[in-house]
Amino acid sequence: MITMNDIVREGHPVLTKTAEEVQLPANETDRNTLMEMLQFLKNSQDEKVAEKYQLRPGVGIAAPQIGIPKRMMAVHFEDYEGKQYSDGYFNPKIISHSVEQTYLSTGEGCLSVDREVPGYVPRYARITVKAINLNGESIKLRLRGYAAIVFQHEIDHLNGVMFYDRINDINPFEAPENAKPCD
Ligand SMILES: CNC(=O)c1cccc(C)c1Nc1nc(N2CCN(c3ccccc3Cl)CC2)nc(N2CSC[C@H]2C(=O)NC)n1
Ligand code: NI
């Protein structure tokens, strides 16, 4: 099982590299890894399991965060409209996005960052993502709000981008251009 010991922290070069495409159809090893990443998120949100194994709660995780430079990510959360997202994805790609931006008014946290980095993280308000899911199906997701933010945060990890790279250095709490907060 994945625990916090497996989570790579900022400063490790794997977090600032571009991850490699996964060879499809995914082999046993990559499928097992992605299933373990999804299970980690579920465990991290289960009070008892998280307490027992001292897991930090997360709603998304990308393979580079466990030291694997492959384009794989998993999500497990319910958005503000109660829509559930719980799956693993191979080679996710943002194929289109809105001009309009959004951000979490509370800022973002990251399992690989053991400190608070205050500030708004500008994200596209709406994105369309193509990926192969854990069942091997080619899927297209149209995402907005919290779901769009989570997917962009995790896809950034596949491109070596950390959330704080996007915070305005001069004024971290300056509302980004044509952006509305998502929460
Ligand atoms: C600095 N202020 C903040 O972090 C921050 C502060 C307040 C609110 C938000 C909303 C913030 N922001 C933020 N909160 C989250 N969680 C909220 C709590 N939750 C959770 C916690 C407990 C049980 C179950 C669950 Cl579900 C886990 C997820 N997650 C992310 N991110 C950024 S996108 C990827 C995602 C991620 O999984 N990070 C580890 N950001
Ligand atoms: Ni992160």
JSON list of C-alpha atoms and ligand atoms in Angstrom, two decimals:
[
{"chain": "A", "resi": 1, "resn": "MET", "atom": "CA", "xyz": [0.00, 0.00, 0.00]},
{"chain": "A", "resi": 2, "resn": "ILE", "atom": "CA", "xyz": [1.17, 3.58, -0.67]},
{"chain": "A", "resi": 3, "resn": "THR", "atom": "CA", "xyz": [1.93, 5.58, 2.50]},
{"chain": "A", "resi": 4, "resn": "MET", "atom": "CA", "xyz": [3.46, 9.03, 3.06]},
{"chain": "A", "resi": 5, "resn": "ASN", "atom": "CA", "xyz": [6.95, 7.41, 2.95]},
{"chain": "A", "resi": 6, "resn": "ASP", "atom": "CA", "xyz": [6.34, 6.75, -0.75]},
{"chain": "A", "resi": 7, "resn": "ILE", "atom": "CA", "xyz": [5.39, 10.36, -1.47]},
{"chain": "A", "resi": 8, "resn": "VAL", "atom": "CA", "xyz": [8.27, 12.33, -2.97]},
{"chain": "A", "resi": 9, "resn": "ARG", "atom": "CA", "xyz": [8.63, 15.87, -1.51]},
{"chain": "A", "resi": 10, "resn": "GLU", "atom": "CA", "xyz": [9.52, 19.12, -3.27]},
{"chain": "A", "resi": 11, "resn": "GLY", "atom": "CA", "xyz": [13.21, 19.41, -4.07]},
{"chain": "A", "resi": 12, "resn": "HIS", "atom": "CA", "xyz": [13.31, 15.92, -5.63]},
{"chain": "A", "resi": 13, "resn": "PRO", "atom": "CA", "xyz": [14.08, 16.31, -9.38]},
{"chain": "A", "resi": 14, "resn": "VAL", "atom": "CA", "xyz": [11.31, 13.88, -10.43]},
{"chain": "A", "resi": 15, "resn": "LEU", "atom": "CA", "xyz": [8.77, 16.61, -9.52]},
{"chain": "A", "resi": 16, "resn": "THR", "atom": "CA", "xyz": [10.16, 19.11, -12.00]},
{"chain": "A", "resi": 17, "resn": "LYS", "atom": "CA", "xyz": [10.64, 16.72, -14.96]},
{"chain": "A", "resi": 18, "resn": "THR", "atom": "CA", "xyz": [8.19, 15.97, -17.78]},
{"chain": "A", "resi": 19, "resn": "ALA", "atom": "CA", "xyz": [6.82, 12.45, -17.29]},
{"chain": "A", "resi": 20, "resn": "GLU", "atom": "CA", "xyz": [6.87, 9.88, -20.12]},
{"chain": "A", "resi": 21, "resn": "GLU", "atom": "CA", "xyz": [3.76, 8.64, -21.95]},
{"chain": "A", "resi": 22, "resn": "VAL", "atom": "CA", "xyz": [2.57, 5.22, -20.76]},
{"chain": "A", "resi": 23, "resn": "GLN", "atom": "CA", "xyz": [2.81, 2.49, -23.42]},
{"chain": "A", "resi": 24, "resn": "LEU", "atom": "CA", "xyz": [-0.75, 1.34, -24.16]},
{"chain": "A", "resi": 25, "resn": "PRO", "atom": "CA", "xyz": [-2.40, -1.01, -23.54]},
{"chain": "A", "resi": 26, "resn": "ALA", "atom": "CA", "xyz": [-1.09, -0.54, -20.02]},
{"chain": "A", "resi": 27, "resn": "ASN", "atom": "CA", "xyz": [0.88, -3.48, -18.64]},
{"chain": "A", "resi": 28, "resn": "GLU", "atom": "CA", "xyz": [0.15, -5.22, -15.32]},
{"chain": "A", "resi": 29, "resn": "THR", "atom": "CA", "xyz": [2.70, -3.14, -13.42]},
{"chain": "A", "resi": 30, "resn": "ASP", "atom": "CA", "xyz": [1.34, 0.24, -14.58]},
{"chain": "A", "resi": 31, "resn": "ARG", "atom": "CA", "xyz": [-2.27, -0.84, -13.94]},
{"chain": "A", "resi": 32, "resn": "ASN", "atom": "CA", "xyz": [-1.38, -2.02, -10.43]},
{"chain": "A", "resi": 33, "resn": "THR", "atom": "CA", "xyz": [0.47, 1.22, -9.70]},
{"chain": "A", "resi": 34, "resn": "LEU", "atom": "CA", "xyz": [-2.50, 3.31, -10.84]},
{"chain": "A", "resi": 35, "resn": "MET", "atom": "CA", "xyz": [-4.91, 1.19, -8.78]},
{"chain": "A", "resi": 36, "resn": "GLU", "atom": "CA", "xyz": [-2.66, 1.70, -5.73]},
{"chain": "A", "resi": 37, "resn": "MET", "atom": "CA", "xyz": [-2.66, 5.46, -6.33]},
{"chain": "A", "resi": 38, "resn": "LEU", "atom": "CA", "xyz": [-6.48, 5.49, -6.37]},
{"chain": "A", "resi": 39, "resn": "GLN", "atom": "CA", "xyz": [-6.56, 3.34, -3.22]},
{"chain": "A", "resi": 40, "resn": "PHE", "atom": "CA", "xyz": [-4.18, 5.78, -1.50]},
{"chain": "A", "resi": 41, "resn": "LEU", "atom": "CA", "xyz": [-6.65, 8.64, -2.10]},
{"chain": "A", "resi": 42, "resn": "LYS", "atom": "CA", "xyz": [-9.54, 6.59, -0.71]},
{"chain": "A", "resi": 43, "resn": "ASN", "atom": "CA", "xyz": [-7.42, 5.59, 2.32]},
{"chain": "A", "resi": 44, "resn": "SER", "atom": "CA", "xyz": [-6.33, 9.20, 2.85]},
{"chain": "A", "resi": 45, "resn": "GLN", "atom": "CA", "xyz": [-9.98, 10.28, 3.08]},
{"chain": "A", "resi": 46, "resn": "ASP", "atom": "CA", "xyz": [-10.97, 7.48, 5.48]},
{"chain": "A", "resi": 47, "resn": "GLU", "atom": "CA", "xyz": [-10.61, 8.89, 8.99]},
{"chain": "A", "resi": 48, "resn": "LYS", "atom": "CA", "xyz": [-9.62, 5.56, 10.59]},
{"chain": "A", "resi": 49, "resn": "VAL", "atom": "CA", "xyz": [-7.20, 4.41, 7.90]},
{"chain": "A", "resi": 50, "resn": "ALA", "atom": "CA", "xyz": [-5.69, 7.90, 7.53]},
{"chain": "A", "resi": 51, "resn": "GLU", "atom": "CA", "xyz": [-5.20, 8.07, 11.30]},
{"chain": "A", "resi": 52, "resn": "LYS", "atom": "CA", "xyz": [-3.72, 4.57, 11.50]},
{"chain": "A", "resi": 53, "resn": "TYR", "atom": "CA", "xyz": [-1.20, 5.15, 8.70]},
{"chain": "A", "resi": 54, "resn": "GLN", "atom": "CA", "xyz": [-0.80, 8.93, 9.24]},
{"chain": "A", "resi": 55, "resn": "LEU", "atom": "CA", "xyz": [-1.91, 9.73, 5.69]},
{"chain": "A", "resi": 56, "resn": "ARG", "atom": "CA", "xyz": [-2.46, 13.35, 4.52]},
{"chain": "A", "resi": 57, "resn": "PRO", "atom": "CA", "xyz": [-5.81, 13.68, 2.76]},
{"chain": "A", "resi": 58, "resn": "GLY", "atom": "CA", "xyz": [-5.71, 14.29, -0.97]},
{"chain": "A", "resi": 59, "resn": "VAL", "atom": "CA", "xyz": [-8.23, 14.27, -3.82]},
{"chain": "A", "resi": 60, "resn": "GLY", "atom": "CA", "xyz": [-5.65, 13.80, -6.57]},
{"chain": "A", "resi": 61, "resn": "ILE", "atom": "CA", "xyz": [-2.22, 12.23, -7.05]},
{"chain": "A", "resi": 62, "resn": "ALA", "atom": "CA", "xyz": [0.18, 11.94, -10.02]},
{"chain": "A", "resi": 63, "resn": "ALA", "atom": "CA", "xyz": [2.75, 9.15, -10.58]},
{"chain": "A", "resi": 64, "resn": "PRO", "atom": "CA", "xyz": [5.80, 11.48, -10.31]},
{"chain": "A", "resi": 65, "resn": "GLN", "atom": "CA", "xyz": [4.71, 12.09, -6.71]},
{"chain": "A", "resi": 66, "resn": "ILE", "atom": "CA", "xyz": [5.56, 8.47, -5.92]},
{"chain": "A", "resi": 67, "resn": "GLY", "atom": "CA", "xyz": [8.81, 8.73, -7.91]},
{"chain": "A", "resi": 68, "resn": "ILE", "atom": "CA", "xyz": [7.42, 7.23, -11.14]},
{"chain": "A", "resi": 69, "resn": "PRO", "atom": "CA", "xyz": [8.00, 9.60, -14.12]},
{"chain": "A", "resi": 70, "resn": "LYS", "atom": "CA", "xyz": [4.99, 8.25, -16.08]},
{"chain": "A", "resi": 71, "resn": "ARG", "atom": "CA", "xyz": [1.87, 10.12, -17.29]},
{"chain": "A", "resi": 72, "resn": "MET", "atom": "CA", "xyz": [-0.58, 8.51, -14.85]},
{"chain": "A", "resi": 73, "resn": "MET", "atom": "CA", "xyz": [-2.88, 10.21, -12.33]},
{"chain": "A", "resi": 74, "resn": "ALA", "atom": "CA", "xyz": [-5.76, 9.29, -10.06]},
{"chain": "A", "resi": 75, "resn": "VAL", "atom": "CA", "xyz": [-8.61, 11.33, -8.54]},
{"chain": "A", "resi": 76, "resn": "HIS", "atom": "CA", "xyz": [-11.16, 10.62, -5.82]},
{"chain": "A", "resi": 77, "resn": "PHE", "atom": "CA", "xyz": [-13.55, 13.41, -4.81]},
{"chain": "A", "resi": 78, "resn": "GLU", "atom": "CA", "xyz": [-17.05, 14.83, -5.03]},
{"chain": "A", "resi": 79, "resn": "ASP", "atom": "CA", "xyz": [-17.38, 18.31, -6.56]},
{"chain": "A", "resi": 80, "resn": "TYR", "atom": "CA", "xyz": [-19.50, 21.17, -5.18]},
{"chain": "A", "resi": 81, "resn": "GLU", "atom": "CA", "xyz": [-22.51, 19.94, -7.15]},
{"chain": "A", "resi": 82, "resn": "GLY", "atom": "CA", "xyz": [-22.12, 16.45, -5.63]},
{"chain": "A", "resi": 83, "resn": "LYS", "atom": "CA", "xyz": [-20.76, 14.87, -8.83]},
{"chain": "A", "resi": 84, "resn": "GLN", "atom": "CA", "xyz": [-18.40, 11.99, -7.95]},
{"chain": "A", "resi": 85, "resn": "TYR", "atom": "CA", "xyz": [-15.01, 11.44, -9.59]},
{"chain": "A", "resi": 86, "resn": "SER", "atom": "CA", "xyz": [-13.06, 8.30, -8.78]},
{"chain": "A", "resi": 87, "resn": "ASP", "atom": "CA", "xyz": [-10.76, 6.78, -11.38]},
{"chain": "A", "resi": 88, "resn": "GLY", "atom": "CA", "xyz": [-7.20, 6.46, -12.65]},
{"chain": "A", "resi": 89, "resn": "TYR", "atom": "CA", "xyz": [-6.07, 7.89, -15.97]},
{"chain": "A", "resi": 90, "resn": "PHE", "atom": "CA", "xyz": [-3.25, 7.09, -18.41]},
{"chain": "A", "resi": 91, "resn": "ASN", "atom": "CA", "xyz": [-1.83, 9.86, -20.62]},
{"chain": "A", "resi": 92, "resn": "PRO", "atom": "CA", "xyz": [-4.42, 12.53, -19.71]},
{"chain": "A", "resi": 93, "resn": "LYS", "atom": "CA", "xyz": [-4.37, 15.52, -22.08]},
{"chain": "A", "resi": 94, "resn": "ILE", "atom": "CA", "xyz": [-6.17, 18.86, -21.96]},
{"chain": "A", "resi": 95, "resn": "ILE", "atom": "CA", "xyz": [-7.52, 19.15, -25.53]},
{"chain": "A", "resi": 96, "resn": "SER", "atom": "CA", "xyz": [-9.42, 22.42, -25.05]},
{"chain": "A", "resi": 97, "resn": "HIS", "atom": "CA", "xyz": [-10.04, 25.01, -22.34]},
{"chain": "A", "resi": 98, "resn": "SER", "atom": "CA", "xyz": [-11.95, 28.21, -21.62]},
{"chain": "A", "resi": 99, "resn": "VAL", "atom": "CA", "xyz": [-10.35, 31.62, -21.73]},
{"chain": "A", "resi": 100, "resn": "GLU", "atom": "CA", "xyz": [-12.09, 32.31, -18.43]},
{"chain": "A", "resi": 101, "resn": "GLN", "atom": "CA", "xyz": [-10.07, 31.37, -15.35]},
{"chain": "A", "resi": 102, "resn": "THR", "atom": "CA", "xyz": [-10.93, 30.28, -11.82]},
{"chain": "A", "resi": 103, "resn": "TYR", "atom": "CA", "xyz": [-9.12, 29.61, -8.56]},
{"chain": "A", "resi": 104, "resn": "LEU", "atom": "CA", "xyz": [-9.65, 28.23, -5.07]},
{"chain": "A", "resi": 105, "resn": "SER", "atom": "CA", "xyz": [-10.09, 31.23, -2.74]},
{"chain": "A", "resi": 106, "resn": "THR", "atom": "CA", "xyz": [-8.39, 29.10, -0.04]},
{"chain": "A", "resi": 107, "resn": "GLY", "atom": "CA", "xyz": [-5.35, 28.42, -2.20]},
{"chain": "A", "resi": 108, "resn": "GLU", "atom": "CA", "xyz": [-4.08, 24.92, -3.02]},
{"chain": "A", "resi": 109, "resn": "GLY", "atom": "CA", "xyz": [-2.30, 22.23, -1.08]},
{"chain": "A", "resi": 110, "resn": "CYS", "atom": "CA", "xyz": [-0.10, 19.40, -2.41]},
{"chain": "A", "resi": 111, "resn": "LEU", "atom": "CA", "xyz": [0.91, 16.05, -0.93]},
{"chain": "A", "resi": 112, "resn": "SER", "atom": "CA", "xyz": [4.50, 16.75, -2.04]},
{"chain": "A", "resi": 113, "resn": "VAL", "atom": "CA", "xyz": [4.66, 20.16, -0.34]},
{"chain": "A", "resi": 114, "resn": "ASP", "atom": "CA", "xyz": [4.96, 20.06, 3.46]},
{"chain": "A", "resi": 115, "resn": "ARG", "atom": "CA", "xyz": [4.24, 23.74, 3.94]},
{"chain": "A", "resi": 116, "resn": "GLU", "atom": "CA", "xyz": [1.47, 26.25, 3.31]},
{"chain": "A", "resi": 117, "resn": "VAL", "atom": "CA", "xyz": [2.12, 28.34, 0.21]},
{"chain": "A", "resi": 118, "resn": "PRO", "atom": "CA", "xyz": [-0.48, 31.10, 0.34]},
{"chain": "A", "resi": 119, "resn": "GLY", "atom": "CA", "xyz": [-1.95, 32.62, -2.81]},
{"chain": "A", "resi": 120, "resn": "TYR", "atom": "CA", "xyz": [-4.42, 32.16, -5.63]},
{"chain": "A", "resi": 121, "resn": "VAL", "atom": "CA", "xyz": [-3.50, 29.56, -8.26]},
{"chain": "A", "resi": 122, "resn": "PRO", "atom": "CA", "xyz": [-5.04, 30.66, -11.61]},
{"chain": "A", "resi": 123, "resn": "ARG", "atom": "CA", "xyz": [-6.57, 27.73, -13.49]},
{"chain": "A", "resi": 124, "resn": "TYR", "atom": "CA", "xyz": [-8.78, 27.45, -16.60]},
{"chain": "A", "resi": 125, "resn": "ALA", "atom": "CA", "xyz": [-12.44, 27.57, -15.48]},
{"chain": "A", "resi": 126, "resn": "ARG", "atom": "CA", "xyz": [-13.44, 24.82, -17.93]},
{"chain": "A", "resi": 127, "resn": "ILE", "atom": "CA", "xyz": [-11.32, 22.11, -19.61]},
{"chain": "A", "resi": 128, "resn": "THR", "atom": "CA", "xyz": [-11.88, 19.11, -21.85]},
{"chain": "A", "resi": 129, "resn": "VAL", "atom": "CA", "xyz": [-9.58, 16.17, -21.02]},
{"chain": "A", "resi": 130, "resn": "LYS", "atom": "CA", "xyz": [-8.93, 13.07, -23.13]},
{"chain": "A", "resi": 131, "resn": "ALA", "atom": "CA", "xyz": [-7.42, 10.04, -21.38]},
{"chain": "A", "resi": 132, "resn": "ILE", "atom": "CA", "xyz": [-7.46, 6.25, -21.10]},
{"chain": "A", "resi": 133, "resn": "ASN", "atom": "CA", "xyz": [-9.12, 5.20, -17.80]},
{"chain": "A", "resi": 134, "resn": "LEU", "atom": "CA", "xyz": [-8.27, 2.27, -15.53]},
{"chain": "A", "resi": 135, "resn": "ASN", "atom": "CA", "xyz": [-10.61, 0.01, -17.53]},
{"chain": "A", "resi": 136, "resn": "GLY", "atom": "CA", "xyz": [-8.68, 0.84, -20.70]},
{"chain": "A", "resi": 137, "resn": "GLU", "atom": "CA", "xyz": [-11.50, 2.93, -22.19]},
{"chain": "A", "resi": 138, "resn": "SER", "atom": "CA", "xyz": [-10.70, 6.10, -24.14]},
{"chain": "A", "resi": 139, "resn": "ILE", "atom": "CA", "xyz": [-12.70, 8.82, -22.42]},
{"chain": "A", "resi": 140, "resn": "LYS", "atom": "CA", "xyz": [-13.37, 12.56, -22.86]},
{"chain": "A", "resi": 141, "resn": "LEU", "atom": "CA", "xyz": [-14.20, 14.59, -19.72]},
{"chain": "A", "resi": 142, "resn": "ARG", "atom": "CA", "xyz": [-15.70, 18.07, -19.76]},
{"chain": "A", "resi": 143, "resn": "LEU", "atom": "CA", "xyz": [-14.75, 19.59, -16.40]},
{"chain": "A", "resi": 144, "resn": "ARG", "atom": "CA", "xyz": [-15.47, 22.86, -14.62]},
{"chain": "A", "resi": 145, "resn": "GLY", "atom": "CA", "xyz": [-14.96, 24.36, -11.14]},
{"chain": "A", "resi": 146, "resn": "TYR", "atom": "CA", "xyz": [-13.33, 22.20, -8.49]},
{"chain": "A", "resi": 147, "resn": "ALA", "atom": "CA", "xyz": [-13.00, 19.19, -10.84]},
{"chain": "A", "resi": 148, "resn": "ALA", "atom": "CA", "xyz": [-11.22, 21.35, -13.44]},
{"chain": "A", "resi": 149, "resn": "ILE", "atom": "CA", "xyz": [-8.84, 22.62, -10.73]},
{"chain": "A", "resi": 150, "resn": "VAL", "atom": "CA", "xyz": [-7.98, 19.16, -9.41]},
{"chain": "A", "resi": 151, "resn": "PHE", "atom": "CA", "xyz": [-7.30, 17.75, -12.88]},
{"chain": "A", "resi": 152, "resn": "GLN", "atom": "CA", "xyz": [-5.13, 20.75, -13.84]},
{"chain": "A", "resi": 153, "resn": "HIS", "atom": "CA", "xyz": [-3.15, 20.44, -10.58]},
{"chain": "A", "resi": 154, "resn": "GLU", "atom": "CA", "xyz": [-2.43, 16.74, -11.30]},
{"chain": "A", "resi": 155, "resn": "ILE", "atom": "CA", "xyz": [-1.72, 17.18, -15.03]},
{"chain": "A", "resi": 156, "resn": "ASP", "atom": "CA", "xyz": [0.72, 19.97, -14.03]},
{"chain": "A", "resi": 157, "resn": "HIS", "atom": "CA", "xyz": [2.64, 17.33, -12.01]},
{"chain": "A", "resi": 158, "resn": "LEU", "atom": "CA", "xyz": [3.08, 15.30, -15.24]},
{"chain": "A", "resi": 159, "resn": "ASN", "atom": "CA", "xyz": [4.72, 18.40, -16.77]},
{"chain": "A", "resi": 160, "resn": "GLY", "atom": "CA", "xyz": [6.95, 19.16, -13.78]},
{"chain": "A", "resi": 161, "resn": "VAL", "atom": "CA", "xyz": [4.84, 22.16, -12.71]},
{"chain": "A", "resi": 162, "resn": "MET", "atom": "CA", "xyz": [4.07, 22.77, -9.01]},
{"chain": "A", "resi": 163, "resn": "PHE", "atom": "CA", "xyz": [0.98, 24.79, -7.96]},
{"chain": "A", "resi": 164, "resn": "TYR", "atom": "CA", "xyz": [3.13, 27.55, -6.44]},
{"chain": "A", "resi": 165, "resn": "ASP", "atom": "CA", "xyz": [4.82, 28.11, -9.84]},
{"chain": "A", "resi": 166, "resn": "ARG", "atom": "CA", "xyz": [1.51, 29.69, -10.87]},
{"chain": "A", "resi": 167, "resn": "ILE", "atom": "CA", "xyz": [1.03, 32.02, -7.88]},
{"chain": "A", "resi": 168, "resn": "ASN", "atom": "CA", "xyz": [1.62, 35.72, -8.67]},
{"chain": "A", "resi": 169, "resn": "ASP", "atom": "CA", "xyz": [4.91, 36.56, -6.92]},
{"chain": "A", "resi": 170, "resn": "ILE", "atom": "CA", "xyz": [4.17, 40.30, -6.63]},
{"chain": "A", "resi": 171, "resn": "ASN", "atom": "CA", "xyz": [0.67, 39.91, -5.21]},
{"chain": "A", "resi": 172, "resn": "PRO", "atom": "CA", "xyz": [-0.25, 36.29, -4.40]},
{"chain": "A", "resi": 173, "resn": "PHE", "atom": "CA", "xyz": [-3.86, 37.24, -3.66]},
{"chain": "A", "resi": 174, "resn": "GLU", "atom": "CA", "xyz": [-4.45, 39.31, -6.75]},
{"chain": "A", "resi": 175, "resn": "ALA", "atom": "CA", "xyz": [-7.56, 37.92, -8.42]},
{"chain": "A", "resi": 176, "resn": "PRO", "atom": "CA", "xyz": [-6.32, 36.50, -11.76]},
{"chain": "A", "resi": 177, "resn": "GLU", "atom": "CA", "xyz": [-7.51, 38.11, -15.02]},
{"chain": "A", "resi": 178, "resn": "ASN", "atom": "CA", "xyz": [-11.19, 37.46, -15.89]},
{"chain": "A", "resi": 179, "resn": "ALA", "atom": "CA", "xyz": [-11.42, 34.93, -13.10]},
{"chain": "A", "resi": 180, "resn": "LYS", "atom": "CA", "xyz": [-14.13, 34.06, -10.60]},
{"chain": "A", "resi": 181, "resn": "PRO", "atom": "CA", "xyz": [-13.31, 32.03, -7.44]},
{"chain": "A", "resi": 182, "resn": "CYS", "atom": "CA", "xyz": [-14.69, 28.47, -7.68]},
{"chain": "A", "resi": 183, "resn": "ASP", "atom": "CA", "xyz": [-15.59, 28.24, -3.99]},
{"chain": "B", "resi": 1, "resn": "LIG", "atom": "C1", "xyz": [-3.45, 26.14, 1.35]},
{"chain": "B", "resi": 1, "resn": "LIG", "atom": "N1", "xyz": [-4.89, 25.93, 1.48]},
{"chain": "B", "resi": 1, "resn": "LIG", "atom": "C2", "xyz": [-5.42, 24.75, 1.18]},
{"chain": "B", "resi": 1, "resn": "LIG", "atom": "O1", "xyz": [-4.79, 23.79, 0.75]},
{"chain": "B", "resi": 1, "resn": "LIG", "atom": "C3", "xyz": [-6.89, 24.65, 1.35]},
{"chain": "B", "resi": 1, "resn": "LIG", "atom": "C4", "xyz": [-7.47, 25.09, 2.55]},
{"chain": "B", "resi": 1, "resn": "LIG", "atom": "C5", "xyz": [-8.86, 24.97, 2.71]},
{"chain": "B", "resi": 1, "resn": "LIG", "atom": "C6", "xyz": [-9.67, 24.43, 1.69]},
{"chain": "B", "resi": 1, "resn": "LIG", "atom": "C7", "xyz": [-9.08, 24.01, 0.49]},
{"chain": "B", "resi": 1, "resn": "LIG", "atom": "C8", "xyz": [-9.99, 23.48, -0.59]},
{"chain": "B", "resi": 1, "resn": "LIG", "atom": "C9", "xyz": [-7.69, 24.13, 0.31]},
{"chain": "B", "resi": 1, "resn": "LIG", "atom": "N2", "xyz": [-7.07, 23.70, -0.85]},
{"chain": "B", "resi": 1, "resn": "LIG", "atom": "C10", "xyz": [-6.99, 22.36, -1.17]},
{"chain": "B", "resi": 1, "resn": "LIG", "atom": "N3", "xyz": [-7.62, 21.48, -0.36]},
{"chain": "B", "resi": 1, "resn": "LIG", "atom": "C11", "xyz": [-7.58, 20.18, -0.76]},
{"chain": "B", "resi": 1, "resn": "LIG", "atom": "N4", "xyz": [-8.23, 19.25, 0.00]},
{"chain": "B", "resi": 1, "resn": "LIG", "atom": "C12", "xyz": [-9.29, 19.70, 0.87]},
{"chain": "B", "resi": 1, "resn": "LIG", "atom": "C13", "xyz": [-9.44, 18.81, 2.06]},
{"chain": "B", "resi": 1, "resn": "LIG", "atom": "N5", "xyz": [-9.54, 17.41, 1.63]},
{"chain": "B", "resi": 1, "resn": "LIG", "atom": "C14", "xyz": [-9.94, 16.49, 2.65]},
{"chain": "B", "resi": 1, "resn": "LIG", "atom": "C15", "xyz": [-9.59, 16.71, 3.99]},
{"chain": "B", "resi": 1, "resn": "LIG", "atom": "C16", "xyz": [-9.99, 15.80, 4.96]},
{"chain": "B", "resi": 1, "resn": "LIG", "atom": "C17", "xyz": [-10.74, 14.67, 4.63]},
{"chain": "B", "resi": 1, "resn": "LIG", "atom": "C18", "xyz": [-11.11, 14.46, 3.30]},
{"chain": "B", "resi": 1, "resn": "LIG", "atom": "C19", "xyz": [-10.69, 15.38, 2.32]},
{"chain": "B", "resi": 1, "resn": "LIG", "atom": "CL1", "xyz": [-11.20, 15.12, 0.68]},
{"chain": "B", "resi": 1, "resn": "LIG", "atom": "C20", "xyz": [-8.43, 16.94, 0.82]},
{"chain": "B", "resi": 1, "resn": "LIG", "atom": "C21", "xyz": [-8.23, 17.84, -0.38]},
{"chain": "B", "resi": 1, "resn": "LIG", "atom": "N6", "xyz": [-6.90, 19.76, -1.83]},
{"chain": "B", "resi": 1, "resn": "LIG", "atom": "C22", "xyz": [-6.30, 20.71, -2.58]},
{"chain": "B", "resi": 1, "resn": "LIG", "atom": "N7", "xyz": [-5.70, 20.32, -3.70]},
{"chain": "B", "resi": 1, "resn": "LIG", "atom": "C23", "xyz": [-5.28, 21.28, -4.74]},
{"chain": "B", "resi": 1, "resn": "LIG", "atom": "S1", "xyz": [-5.79, 20.50, -6.24]},
{"chain": "B", "resi": 1, "resn": "LIG", "atom": "C24", "xyz": [-5.31, 18.91, -5.62]},
{"chain": "B", "resi": 1, "resn": "LIG", "atom": "C25", "xyz": [-5.83, 18.95, -4.18]},
{"chain": "B", "resi": 1, "resn": "LIG", "atom": "C26", "xyz": [-5.12, 17.95, -3.28]},
{"chain": "B", "resi": 1, "resn": "LIG", "atom": "O2", "xyz": [-5.47, 16.78, -3.27]},
{"chain": "B", "resi": 1, "resn": "LIG", "atom": "N8", "xyz": [-4.12, 18.42, -2.48]},
{"chain": "B", "resi": 1, "resn": "LIG", "atom": "C27", "xyz": [-3.48, 17.51, -1.59]},
{"chain": "B", "resi": 1, "resn": "LIG", "atom": "N9", "xyz": [-6.31, 22.01, -2.27]},
{"chain": "B", "resi": 2, "resn": "NI", "atom": "NI", "xyz": [0.15, 18.16, -5.89]}
]
